[in-house]
Amino acid sequence: MRHEQLIKRFLVDEFLPDTEPADLDPDYDLTAGGVVDSLGLLKIIAWLEHRFDLVADELELDPESFRTVRAIDAFVRHAAARDLETN
């Protein structure tokens, strides 16, 4: 299952209040574009933990996994699949 729309909504609400979720390209580089900095990354990770019931301490947190909406979606899907394998 893809979560791009939820991720876009969160990013727009938190970091791009003058943008519509539909206008956020899933491949837009959030870091290079200055949308997300290191503190923003922590905010995204905290939201992912809460929203998708993930435990960051148990996951490999590569900054590349959070550069784009598509990368964040892939991270969530990978983490969810990993949880299914371990349970």
XYZ file of C-alpha atoms in Angstrom:
87
model
C 0.000 0.000 0.000
C 1.285 3.440 -0.855
C 1.075 6.299 1.610
C 2.135 9.182 -0.622
C -1.015 11.241 -0.058
C -0.720 11.050 3.746
C 2.955 11.947 3.547
C 2.276 14.852 1.201
C -0.472 16.175 3.497
C 1.862 16.054 6.511
C 4.724 17.760 4.662
C 2.461 20.506 3.341
C 0.837 21.074 6.731
C 4.174 21.235 8.539
C 6.613 22.729 6.039
C 4.801 24.144 2.988
C 1.607 25.839 4.204
C 1.083 27.762 0.940
C 1.225 24.614 -1.202
C -1.464 22.107 -2.094
C -0.548 18.431 -1.602
C -1.312 17.753 -5.259
C 1.311 20.348 -6.226
C 4.097 18.599 -4.309
C 5.987 16.432 -6.795
C 6.723 13.054 -5.177
C 10.305 13.284 -6.494
C 10.988 16.844 -5.313
C 14.177 16.892 -3.219
C 12.992 18.264 0.121
C 16.516 18.672 1.475
C 18.108 20.358 -1.532
C 15.009 22.540 -1.904
C 15.421 23.812 1.657
C 12.057 22.467 2.793
C 13.462 20.063 5.384
C 16.564 20.547 7.536
C 17.937 18.297 10.274
C 15.269 19.378 12.768
C 12.603 18.866 10.134
C 13.939 15.386 9.536
C 13.488 14.595 13.214
C 9.918 15.890 13.018
C 9.218 13.643 10.022
C 10.660 10.601 11.791
C 8.587 11.301 14.918
C 5.452 11.617 12.789
C 6.225 8.373 10.940
C 6.702 6.580 14.247
C 3.356 7.830 15.516
C 1.330 7.563 12.284
C 2.639 4.196 11.087
C 3.490 2.646 14.454
C 7.199 2.374 13.660
C 10.064 2.272 16.134
C 12.949 4.365 14.812
C 15.465 2.665 17.108
C 14.807 -0.587 15.246
C 15.171 0.896 11.762
C 18.081 1.970 9.608
C 17.679 5.736 9.302
C 19.512 6.766 6.150
C 18.964 10.467 5.312
C 18.428 9.458 1.680
C 15.223 7.722 2.810
C 13.694 11.105 3.618
C 14.730 13.284 0.652
C 11.495 12.894 -1.327
C 7.888 11.879 -0.772
C 8.529 8.772 -2.853
C 11.579 7.852 -0.735
C 9.618 8.334 2.502
C 6.824 6.148 1.133
C 9.337 3.426 0.228
C 10.846 3.695 3.726
C 7.415 3.201 5.334
C 6.591 0.240 3.103
C 9.982 -1.355 3.790
C 9.623 -0.805 7.559
C 6.108 -2.266 7.547
C 7.276 -5.323 5.602
C 10.157 -5.764 8.048
C 7.699 -5.649 10.946
C 5.592 -8.354 9.331
C 8.669 -10.545 8.901
C 9.720 -10.214 12.541
C 6.241 -10.857 14.010
